[in-house]
XYZ file of C-alpha atoms in Angstrom:
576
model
C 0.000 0.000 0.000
C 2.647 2.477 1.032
C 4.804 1.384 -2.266
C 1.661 2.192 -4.347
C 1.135 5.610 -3.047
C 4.479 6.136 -3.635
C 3.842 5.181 -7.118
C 1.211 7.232 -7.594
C 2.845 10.314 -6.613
C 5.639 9.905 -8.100
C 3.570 9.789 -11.788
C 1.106 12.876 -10.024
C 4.911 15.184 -10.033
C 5.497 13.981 -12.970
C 2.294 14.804 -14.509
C 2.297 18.183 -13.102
C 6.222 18.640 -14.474
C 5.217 18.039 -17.998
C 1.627 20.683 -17.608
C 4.224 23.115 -16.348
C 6.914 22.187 -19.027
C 3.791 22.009 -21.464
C 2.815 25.592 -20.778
C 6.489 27.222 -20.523
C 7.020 25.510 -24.349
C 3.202 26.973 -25.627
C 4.487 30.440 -24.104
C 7.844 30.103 -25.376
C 6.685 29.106 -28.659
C 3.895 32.166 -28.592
C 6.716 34.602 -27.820
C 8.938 33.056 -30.783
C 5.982 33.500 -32.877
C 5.718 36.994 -32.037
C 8.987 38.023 -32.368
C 8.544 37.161 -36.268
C 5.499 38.649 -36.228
C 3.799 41.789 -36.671
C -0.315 43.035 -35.533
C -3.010 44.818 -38.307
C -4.220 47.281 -37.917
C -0.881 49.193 -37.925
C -2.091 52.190 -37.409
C -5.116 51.804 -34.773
C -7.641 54.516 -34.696
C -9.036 56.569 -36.926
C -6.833 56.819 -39.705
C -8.834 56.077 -43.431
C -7.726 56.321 -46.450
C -3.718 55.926 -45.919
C -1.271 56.813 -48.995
C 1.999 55.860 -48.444
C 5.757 56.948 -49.878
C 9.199 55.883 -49.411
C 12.008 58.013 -49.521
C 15.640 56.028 -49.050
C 14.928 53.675 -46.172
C 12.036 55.821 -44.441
C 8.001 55.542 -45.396
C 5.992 58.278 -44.937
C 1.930 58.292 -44.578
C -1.109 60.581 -44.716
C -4.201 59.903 -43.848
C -7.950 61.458 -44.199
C -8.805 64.036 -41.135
C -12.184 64.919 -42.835
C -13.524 68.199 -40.443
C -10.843 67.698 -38.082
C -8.024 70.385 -37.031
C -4.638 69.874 -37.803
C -5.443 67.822 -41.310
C -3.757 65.142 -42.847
C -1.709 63.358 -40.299
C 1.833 62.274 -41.011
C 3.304 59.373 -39.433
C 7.000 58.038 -40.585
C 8.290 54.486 -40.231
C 12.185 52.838 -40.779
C 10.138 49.271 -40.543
C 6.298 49.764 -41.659
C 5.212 48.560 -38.201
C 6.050 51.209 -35.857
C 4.811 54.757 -36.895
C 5.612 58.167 -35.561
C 3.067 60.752 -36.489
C 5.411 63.733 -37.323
C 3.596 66.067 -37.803
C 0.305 67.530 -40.325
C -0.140 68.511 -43.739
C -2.563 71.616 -42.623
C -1.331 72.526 -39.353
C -1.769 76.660 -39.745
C -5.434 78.185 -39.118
C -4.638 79.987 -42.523
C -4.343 77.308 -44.331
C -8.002 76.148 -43.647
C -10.004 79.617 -43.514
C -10.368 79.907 -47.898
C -10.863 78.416 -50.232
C -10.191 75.217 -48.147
C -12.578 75.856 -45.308
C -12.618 73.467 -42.311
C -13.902 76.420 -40.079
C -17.616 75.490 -40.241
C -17.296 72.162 -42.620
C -19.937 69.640 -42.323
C -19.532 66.401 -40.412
C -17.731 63.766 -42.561
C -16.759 66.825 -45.161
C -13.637 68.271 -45.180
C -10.403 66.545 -46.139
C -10.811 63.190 -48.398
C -8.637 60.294 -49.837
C -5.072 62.095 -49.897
C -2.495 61.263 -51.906
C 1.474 61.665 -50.504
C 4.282 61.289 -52.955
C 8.220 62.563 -53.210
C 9.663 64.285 -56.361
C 13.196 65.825 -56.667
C 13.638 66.578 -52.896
C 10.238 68.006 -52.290
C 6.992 65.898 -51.056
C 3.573 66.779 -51.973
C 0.152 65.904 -50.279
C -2.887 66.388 -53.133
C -6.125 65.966 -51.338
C -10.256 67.231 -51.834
C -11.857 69.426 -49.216
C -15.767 68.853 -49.445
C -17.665 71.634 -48.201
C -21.135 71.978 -48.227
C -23.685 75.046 -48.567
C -26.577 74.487 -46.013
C -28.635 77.143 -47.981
C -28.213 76.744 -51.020
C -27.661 72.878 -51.036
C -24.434 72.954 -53.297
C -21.091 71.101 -52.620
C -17.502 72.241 -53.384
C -14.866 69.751 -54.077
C -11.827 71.710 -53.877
C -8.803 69.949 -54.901
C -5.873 71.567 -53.650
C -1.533 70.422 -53.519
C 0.102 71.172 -50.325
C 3.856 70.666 -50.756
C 6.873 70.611 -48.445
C 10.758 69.940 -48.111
C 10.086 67.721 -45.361
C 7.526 65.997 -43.926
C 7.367 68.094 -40.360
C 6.833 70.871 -42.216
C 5.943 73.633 -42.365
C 3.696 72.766 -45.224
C 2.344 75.407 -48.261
C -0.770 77.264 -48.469
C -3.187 75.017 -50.142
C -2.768 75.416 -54.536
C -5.878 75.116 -55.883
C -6.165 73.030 -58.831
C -9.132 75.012 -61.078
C -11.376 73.152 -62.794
C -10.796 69.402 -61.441
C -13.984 68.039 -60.628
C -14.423 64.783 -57.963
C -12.318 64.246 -54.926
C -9.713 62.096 -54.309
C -6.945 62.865 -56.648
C -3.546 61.500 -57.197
C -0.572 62.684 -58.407
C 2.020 61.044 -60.822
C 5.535 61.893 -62.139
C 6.423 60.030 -64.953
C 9.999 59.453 -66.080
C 10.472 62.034 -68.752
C 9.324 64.854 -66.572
C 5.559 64.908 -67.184
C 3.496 65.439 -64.580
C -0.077 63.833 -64.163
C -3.413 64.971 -62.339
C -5.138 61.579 -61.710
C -9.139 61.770 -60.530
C -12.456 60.703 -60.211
C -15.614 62.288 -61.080
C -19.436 61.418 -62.334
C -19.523 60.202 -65.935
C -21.513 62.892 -68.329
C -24.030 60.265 -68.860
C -24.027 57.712 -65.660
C -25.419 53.634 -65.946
C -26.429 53.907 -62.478
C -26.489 56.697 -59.770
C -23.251 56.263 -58.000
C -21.200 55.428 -60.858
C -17.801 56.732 -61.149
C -15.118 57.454 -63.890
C -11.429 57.675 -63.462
C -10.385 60.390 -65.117
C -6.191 61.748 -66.242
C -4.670 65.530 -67.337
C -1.269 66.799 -67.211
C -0.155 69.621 -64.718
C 1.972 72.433 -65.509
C 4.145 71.954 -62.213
C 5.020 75.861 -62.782
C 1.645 76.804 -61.709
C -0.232 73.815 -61.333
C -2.981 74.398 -63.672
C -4.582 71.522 -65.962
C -3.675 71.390 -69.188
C -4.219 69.557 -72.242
C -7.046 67.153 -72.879
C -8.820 65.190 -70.416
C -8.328 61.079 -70.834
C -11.145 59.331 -69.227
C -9.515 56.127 -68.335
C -11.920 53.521 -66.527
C -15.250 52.910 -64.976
C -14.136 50.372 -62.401
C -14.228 46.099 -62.620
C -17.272 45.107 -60.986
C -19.836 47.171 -61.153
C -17.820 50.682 -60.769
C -20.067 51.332 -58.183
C -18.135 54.245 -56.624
C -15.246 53.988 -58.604
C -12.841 56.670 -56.395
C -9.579 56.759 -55.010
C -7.133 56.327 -57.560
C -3.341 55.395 -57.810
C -1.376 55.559 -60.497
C 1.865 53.579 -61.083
C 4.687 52.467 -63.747
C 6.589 49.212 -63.329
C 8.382 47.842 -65.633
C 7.397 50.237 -68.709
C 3.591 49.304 -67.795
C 0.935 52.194 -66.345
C -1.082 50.352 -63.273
C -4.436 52.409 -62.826
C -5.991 50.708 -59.046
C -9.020 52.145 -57.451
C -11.632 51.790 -54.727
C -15.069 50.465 -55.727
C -18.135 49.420 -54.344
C -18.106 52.100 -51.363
C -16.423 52.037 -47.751
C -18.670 49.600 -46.266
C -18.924 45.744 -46.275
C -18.373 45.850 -50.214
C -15.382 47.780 -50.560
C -12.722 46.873 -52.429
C -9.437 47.258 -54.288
C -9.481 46.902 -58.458
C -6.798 47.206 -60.853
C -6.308 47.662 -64.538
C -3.030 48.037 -66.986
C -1.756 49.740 -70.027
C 1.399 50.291 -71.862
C -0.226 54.100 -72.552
C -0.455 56.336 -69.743
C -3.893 57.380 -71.418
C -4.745 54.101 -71.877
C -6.789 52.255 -72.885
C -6.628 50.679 -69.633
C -7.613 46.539 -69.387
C -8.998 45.081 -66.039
C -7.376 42.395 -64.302
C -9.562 39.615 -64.932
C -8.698 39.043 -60.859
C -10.491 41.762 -59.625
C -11.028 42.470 -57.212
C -7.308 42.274 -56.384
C -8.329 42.711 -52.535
C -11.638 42.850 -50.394
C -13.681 41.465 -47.660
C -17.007 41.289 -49.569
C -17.012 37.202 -50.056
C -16.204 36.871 -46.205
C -18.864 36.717 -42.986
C -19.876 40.275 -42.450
C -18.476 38.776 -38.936
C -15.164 38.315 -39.752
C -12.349 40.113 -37.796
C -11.909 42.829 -40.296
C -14.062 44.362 -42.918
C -14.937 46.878 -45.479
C -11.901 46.745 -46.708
C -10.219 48.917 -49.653
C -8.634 52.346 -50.664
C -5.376 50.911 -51.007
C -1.621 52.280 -52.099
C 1.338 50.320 -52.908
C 4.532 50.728 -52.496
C 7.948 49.470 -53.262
C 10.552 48.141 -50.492
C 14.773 48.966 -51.671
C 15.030 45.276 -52.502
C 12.396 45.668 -54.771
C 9.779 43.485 -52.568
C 6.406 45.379 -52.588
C 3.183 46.125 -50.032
C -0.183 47.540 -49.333
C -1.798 49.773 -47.116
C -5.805 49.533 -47.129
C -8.250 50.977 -45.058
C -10.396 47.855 -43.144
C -13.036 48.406 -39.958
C -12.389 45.783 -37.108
C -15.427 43.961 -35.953
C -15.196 44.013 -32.678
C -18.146 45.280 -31.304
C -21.719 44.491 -33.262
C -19.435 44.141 -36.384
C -17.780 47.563 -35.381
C -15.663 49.467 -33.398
C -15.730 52.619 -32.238
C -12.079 53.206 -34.017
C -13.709 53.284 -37.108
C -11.430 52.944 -40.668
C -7.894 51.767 -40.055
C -5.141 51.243 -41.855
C -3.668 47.865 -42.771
C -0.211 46.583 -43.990
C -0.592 43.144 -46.646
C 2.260 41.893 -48.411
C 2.302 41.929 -52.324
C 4.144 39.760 -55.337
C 3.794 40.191 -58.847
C 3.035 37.190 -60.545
C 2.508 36.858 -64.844
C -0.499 35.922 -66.370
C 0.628 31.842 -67.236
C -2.208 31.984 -70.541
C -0.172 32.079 -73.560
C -2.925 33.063 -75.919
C -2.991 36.445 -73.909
C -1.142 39.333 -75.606
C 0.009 41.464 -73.844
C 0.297 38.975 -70.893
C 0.710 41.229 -67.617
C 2.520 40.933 -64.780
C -0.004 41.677 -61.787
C 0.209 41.902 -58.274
C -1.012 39.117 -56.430
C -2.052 40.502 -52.379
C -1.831 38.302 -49.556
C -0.942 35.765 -51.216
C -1.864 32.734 -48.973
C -5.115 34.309 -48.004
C -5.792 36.581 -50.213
C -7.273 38.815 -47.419
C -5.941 40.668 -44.356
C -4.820 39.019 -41.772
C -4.574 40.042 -38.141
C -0.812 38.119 -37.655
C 1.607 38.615 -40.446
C 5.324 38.152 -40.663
C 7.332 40.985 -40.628
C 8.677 42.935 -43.209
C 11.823 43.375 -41.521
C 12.967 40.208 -39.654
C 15.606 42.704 -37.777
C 13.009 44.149 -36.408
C 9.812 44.117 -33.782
C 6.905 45.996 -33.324
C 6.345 48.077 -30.390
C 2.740 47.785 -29.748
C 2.506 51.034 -27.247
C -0.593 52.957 -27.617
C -0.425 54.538 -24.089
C -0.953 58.320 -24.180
C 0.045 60.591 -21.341
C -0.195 64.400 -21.151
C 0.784 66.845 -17.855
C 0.782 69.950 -20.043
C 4.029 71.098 -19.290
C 5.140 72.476 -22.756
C 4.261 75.540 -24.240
C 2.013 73.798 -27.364
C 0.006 70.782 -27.583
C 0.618 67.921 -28.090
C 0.971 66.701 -32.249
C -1.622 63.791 -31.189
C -4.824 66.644 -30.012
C -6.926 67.020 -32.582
C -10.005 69.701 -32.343
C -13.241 69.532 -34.093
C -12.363 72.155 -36.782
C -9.604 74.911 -36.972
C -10.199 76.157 -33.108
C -11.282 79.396 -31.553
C -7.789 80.707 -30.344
C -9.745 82.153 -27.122
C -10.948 78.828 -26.335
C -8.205 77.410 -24.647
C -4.713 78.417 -23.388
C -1.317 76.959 -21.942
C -0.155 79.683 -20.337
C -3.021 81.074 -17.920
C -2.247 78.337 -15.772
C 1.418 76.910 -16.484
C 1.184 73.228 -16.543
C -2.450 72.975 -17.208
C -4.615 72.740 -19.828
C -7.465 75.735 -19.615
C -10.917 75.821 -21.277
C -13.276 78.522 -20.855
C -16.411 78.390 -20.688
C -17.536 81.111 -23.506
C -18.897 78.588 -26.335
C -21.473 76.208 -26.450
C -20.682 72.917 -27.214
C -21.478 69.827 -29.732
C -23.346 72.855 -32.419
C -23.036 71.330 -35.576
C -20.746 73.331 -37.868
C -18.984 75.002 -35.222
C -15.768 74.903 -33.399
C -16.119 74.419 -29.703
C -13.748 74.053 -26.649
C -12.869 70.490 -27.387
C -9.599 68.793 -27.389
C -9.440 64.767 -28.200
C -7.546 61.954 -28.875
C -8.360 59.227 -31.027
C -9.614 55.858 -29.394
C -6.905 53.023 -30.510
C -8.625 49.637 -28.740
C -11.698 48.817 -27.667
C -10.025 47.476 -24.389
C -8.829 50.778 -22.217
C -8.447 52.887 -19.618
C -8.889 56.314 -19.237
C -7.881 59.111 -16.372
C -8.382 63.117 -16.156
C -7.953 65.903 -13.506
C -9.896 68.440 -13.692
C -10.330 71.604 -11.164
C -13.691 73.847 -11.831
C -15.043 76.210 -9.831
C -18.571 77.721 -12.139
C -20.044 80.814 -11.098
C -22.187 81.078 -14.197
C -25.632 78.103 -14.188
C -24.867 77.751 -17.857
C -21.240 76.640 -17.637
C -20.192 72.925 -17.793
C -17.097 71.146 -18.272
C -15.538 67.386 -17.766
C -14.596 64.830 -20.403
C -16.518 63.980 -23.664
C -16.243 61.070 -26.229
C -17.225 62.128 -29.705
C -18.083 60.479 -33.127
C -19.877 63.498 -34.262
C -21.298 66.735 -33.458
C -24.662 64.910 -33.389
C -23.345 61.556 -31.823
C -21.759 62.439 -28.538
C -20.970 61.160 -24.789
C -20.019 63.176 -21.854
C -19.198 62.878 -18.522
C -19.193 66.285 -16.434
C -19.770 68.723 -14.069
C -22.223 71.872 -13.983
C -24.295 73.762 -11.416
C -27.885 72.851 -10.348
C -30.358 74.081 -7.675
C -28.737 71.596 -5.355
C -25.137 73.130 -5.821
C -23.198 70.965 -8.151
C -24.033 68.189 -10.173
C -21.745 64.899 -11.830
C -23.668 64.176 -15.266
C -23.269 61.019 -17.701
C -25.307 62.051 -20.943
C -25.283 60.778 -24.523
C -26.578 61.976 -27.759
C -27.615 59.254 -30.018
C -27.488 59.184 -33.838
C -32.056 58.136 -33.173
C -32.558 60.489 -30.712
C -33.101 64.552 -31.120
C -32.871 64.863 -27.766
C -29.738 64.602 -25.357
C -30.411 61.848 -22.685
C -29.171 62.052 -18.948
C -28.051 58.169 -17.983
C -27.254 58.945 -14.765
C -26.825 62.245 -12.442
C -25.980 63.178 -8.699
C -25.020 65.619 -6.632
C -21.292 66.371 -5.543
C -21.507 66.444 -1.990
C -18.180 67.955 0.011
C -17.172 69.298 -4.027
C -13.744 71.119 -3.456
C -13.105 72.411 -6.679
C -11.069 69.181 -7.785
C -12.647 65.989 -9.430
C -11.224 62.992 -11.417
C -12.858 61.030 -14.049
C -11.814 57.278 -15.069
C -13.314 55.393 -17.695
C -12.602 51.504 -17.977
C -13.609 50.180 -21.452
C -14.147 46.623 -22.795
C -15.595 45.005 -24.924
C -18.831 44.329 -23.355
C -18.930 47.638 -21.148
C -17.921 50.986 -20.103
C -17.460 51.605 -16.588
C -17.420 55.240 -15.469
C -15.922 56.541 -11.999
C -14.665 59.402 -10.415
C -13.354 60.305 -7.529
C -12.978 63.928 -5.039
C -10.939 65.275 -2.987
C -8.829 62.126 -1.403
C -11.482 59.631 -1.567
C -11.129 56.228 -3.120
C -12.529 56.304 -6.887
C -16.470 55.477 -6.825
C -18.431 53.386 -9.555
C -20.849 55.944 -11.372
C -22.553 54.545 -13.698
C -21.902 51.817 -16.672
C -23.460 51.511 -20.058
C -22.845 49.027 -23.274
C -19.917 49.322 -25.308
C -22.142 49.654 -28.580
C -23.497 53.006 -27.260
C -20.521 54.827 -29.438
C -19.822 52.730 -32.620
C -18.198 54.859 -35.768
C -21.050 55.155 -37.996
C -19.246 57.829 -40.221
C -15.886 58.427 -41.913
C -14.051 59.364 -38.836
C -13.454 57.310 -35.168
C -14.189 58.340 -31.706
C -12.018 61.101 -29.745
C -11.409 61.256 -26.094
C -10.905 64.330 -24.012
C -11.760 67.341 -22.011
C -14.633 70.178 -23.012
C -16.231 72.580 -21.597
C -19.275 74.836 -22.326
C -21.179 77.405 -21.745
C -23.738 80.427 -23.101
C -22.314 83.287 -22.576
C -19.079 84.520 -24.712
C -17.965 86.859 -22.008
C -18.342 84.197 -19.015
C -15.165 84.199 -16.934
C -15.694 80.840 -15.776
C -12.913 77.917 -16.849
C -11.821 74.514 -16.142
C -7.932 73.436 -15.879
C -7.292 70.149 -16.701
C -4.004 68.163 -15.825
C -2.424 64.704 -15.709
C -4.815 62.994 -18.854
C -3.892 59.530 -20.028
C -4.959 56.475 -21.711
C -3.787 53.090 -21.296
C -4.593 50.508 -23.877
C -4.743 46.616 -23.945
C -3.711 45.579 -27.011
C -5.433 42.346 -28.528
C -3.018 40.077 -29.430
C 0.826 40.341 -29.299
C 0.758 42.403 -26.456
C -1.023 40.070 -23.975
């Protein structure tokens, strides 16, 4: 008996060694794995539409910013999986308050599909602002070059290109010096409503105007249902026209067509699309995928940025469009009837989709997956990652009243449509975070408010904040709905022993949102929660985090200083 216990203990150790042996080799393996490996979306948040350049051993990418001040982000990477943003393509007030007007743009106008490319030591952002005219019901698509020595900046005024109809252009420089205006626009005599034409001209680079006559090159692969956001491209003495088609939602894709003319005529890869998500589960972990640019690599090994919406939450996310990194390789058509026979790219080529693990492009290298944003305010300008909801009122906030702080009066009213109010945000990376913000108010006026807010849109809003009631001074959680006129209060209380001094804390996941706060040197206290789906991107842009404040009256002397705001992400994958 005493033997056979021993036994049995003996093989119970030895079980246990080989479980714990079992799971050191699974985590060892999952860090190997990881090391080779790289995460999509590369660039989390709100960042549509990427075009992408590489100058030496550097890439540099732009992004859409729609009605959001600075425009067209700039991020720089040595390895295509860690980005810097580096600054923005419109980053003076000036630039934005003509002909290309983000001061009182509509929601989801703005600044569409750019276009970033390097010529002869200068770069160049082309782009479309889309403003339109409540009264009289008209749109301009102004198409406009921004161009710069480097990428930081400081950037041009905007040169508006006269008489180029449609938005999202692109801009070529062929080898003998020839320099090509590539857009879309509305055929004269449309199939269907919502078909598009990809149209070509040649630029004067002296002064940027259009000249010659107009080639109209293609009407897209399948369909041409919203044939937009074209790229053109010369390899090998061939012209490579690719678009987006079939609009940015669950049919979007990426098409492609070829000529040995720049003015065509153009023939469509019999492939097409050449990228999408449309023959996939509208659940699968990525979607909508498309408006895609690709690039070349020093040895000659090429890639592809696309936009593509996670599905993480009700087949969304509040993040919106994101951009994506796929390899590419060019493959020739094997029919040898076919003349010409065309070499093509071939995208993803195991899958033929994105993926959410890929190997890296770099083996020397590993991605950083750090999304953690911290602010005390100590510098005299913000931050490069703030972003306001159109070119700011100057008298809205300030760095300097209180050194250190952040300062927002209380002189506009917030969340108007077409206006700029005293808003400063982030954009949301995961659906998985946490979030932190001191603020000190003291109102004197009843129509002042102030705290944190979490925007999609001017119309589609959350906010969590402090204002003055009949009862002294009361903590708010309201939303405004995309279905609802109204603004609805989800929870509210008064701030009893209210010092001047209040935190906020949001913890995110995927299910819920947790809000707390905390005053004076108490512990932090549970609010109020609501489900995650309350804030899904239901427009071109993703959600923003940060501090607001509000109030009726322009000469109110009431503020809020704000210190010590961060956000700490969970990233899915590599990171956990």
């Amino acid at each position: 008996m005493v033997i056979r216990n021993k036994i049995k203990a003996y093989f119970e150790r030895a079980h246990l060694s080989v479980c714990v042996l079992g799971a050191l080799l699974l985590l060892y393996s999952n860090y190997c794995l990881a090391q080779n490996q790289f995460e999509n979306p590369i660039l989390p948040g709100g960042y549509p539409d990427p075009s992408i350049c590489r100058v030496g051993d550097t890439f540099y990418m732009v992004n859409s910013s729609f009605e959001y001040f600075p425009g067209l982000p700039i991020h720089k990477s040595k390895d295509l999986v860690n980005w810097e943003l580096v600054g923005h393509g419109l980053h003076r007030p000036s630039q934005c308050s003509g002909d290309v007007n983000l001061l009182d743009v509509q929601s989801d106008g703005g600044i569409h599909a750019p276009s970033i490319r390097y010529y002869k030591g200068w770069f160049y952002i082309i782009t479309t602002n889309v403003y339109h005219h409540a009264q009289t019901k008209t749109t301009d698509f102004v198409n406009f070059i921004l161009k710069s020595k480097t990428p930081e900046g400081p950037w041009s005024d905007p040169i508006v290109i006269k008489g180029a109809p449609g938005i999202d252009p692109d801009l070529f420089f062929d080898n003998d010096g020839r320099v090509w205006y590539v857009g879309n626009q509305m055929p004269e005599n449309p199939n269907f409503q919502g078909e598009g034409e990809i149209w070509l001209q040649e630029l004067n680079p002296d002064n940027w105007s259009l000249i010659g006559e107009r080639h109209l090159l293609w009407r897209g692969a399948c369909g041409g249902l919203w044939a937009e956001g074209p790229h053109l491209y010369k390899r090998n003495g061939v012209y490579y026209l690719l678009i987006a088609e079939g609009g940015t939602s669950f049919n979007h894709a990426v098409m492609l067509a070829a000529s040995s003319s720049i003015i065509g005529p153009y023939e469509s890869n019999d492939r097409n699309p050449v990228l999408t998500t449309r023959h996939l589960s509208y659940d699968n972990w990525v979607h909508s995928v498309g408006h895609a640019d690709l690039f070349a690599l020093e040895d000659d090994r090429w890639f592809m940025v696309a936009l593509g919406v996670r599905g993480d939450i009700d087949r969304g996310s509040n993040m919106g469009r994101e951009t994506h990194l796929v390899p590419v390789q060019w493959e020739k058509e094997p029919f040898d009837w076919k003349t010409p026979r065309y070499e093509w790219p071939i995208v993803a080529t195991k899958t033929g989709t994105i993926q959410q693990l890929n190997e890296l492009p770099f083996h020397n290298t590993t991605q950083n997956i750090d999304l953690d944003f911290e602010d005390e305010f100590n510098g005299s300008t913000l931050n490069n990652y703030w972003n306001f909801r159109r070119v700011p009122d100057t008298n809205g906030f300030s760095l300097t009243s209180h050194p250190g702080f952040l300062r927002l009066f209380c002189n506009k009213t917030a969340f108007k449509k077409r206006t700029s109010y005293n808003f400063l945000g982030i954009k949301q990376t995961q659906s998985v975070f946490k979030f932190e913000a001191d603020m000190w108010f003291d109102p004197k006026n009843k129509s002042s408010e102030a705290g944190i807010a979490w925007i999609q849109k001017d119309n589609y809003y959350l906010t969590f904040s402090v204002s003055p009631s009949n009862n002294g001074l009361q903590l708010e959680l309201k939303v405004k709905s995309l279905d609802q006129q109204d603004v609805t209060t989800i929870a509210s209380k008064y701030l009893e022993g209210y010092q001047g001094k209040i935190q906020f804390k949001i913890e995110a996941n995927k299910d819920e949102y947790t809000f707390l706060y905390k005053t004076n040197h108490t512990n932090f206290q549970k609010f109020t929660k609501t489900p995650a789906h309350i804030l899904i991107s239901k427009g071109y842009t993703g959600a923003h985090l940060g501090p607001f404040s509000s109030g009726l009256h322009s000469m109110s002397k009431d503020f809020a200083d704000f210190d010590n705001i961060f956000i700490k992400c969970n990233t899915l994958i590599l990171n956990n």
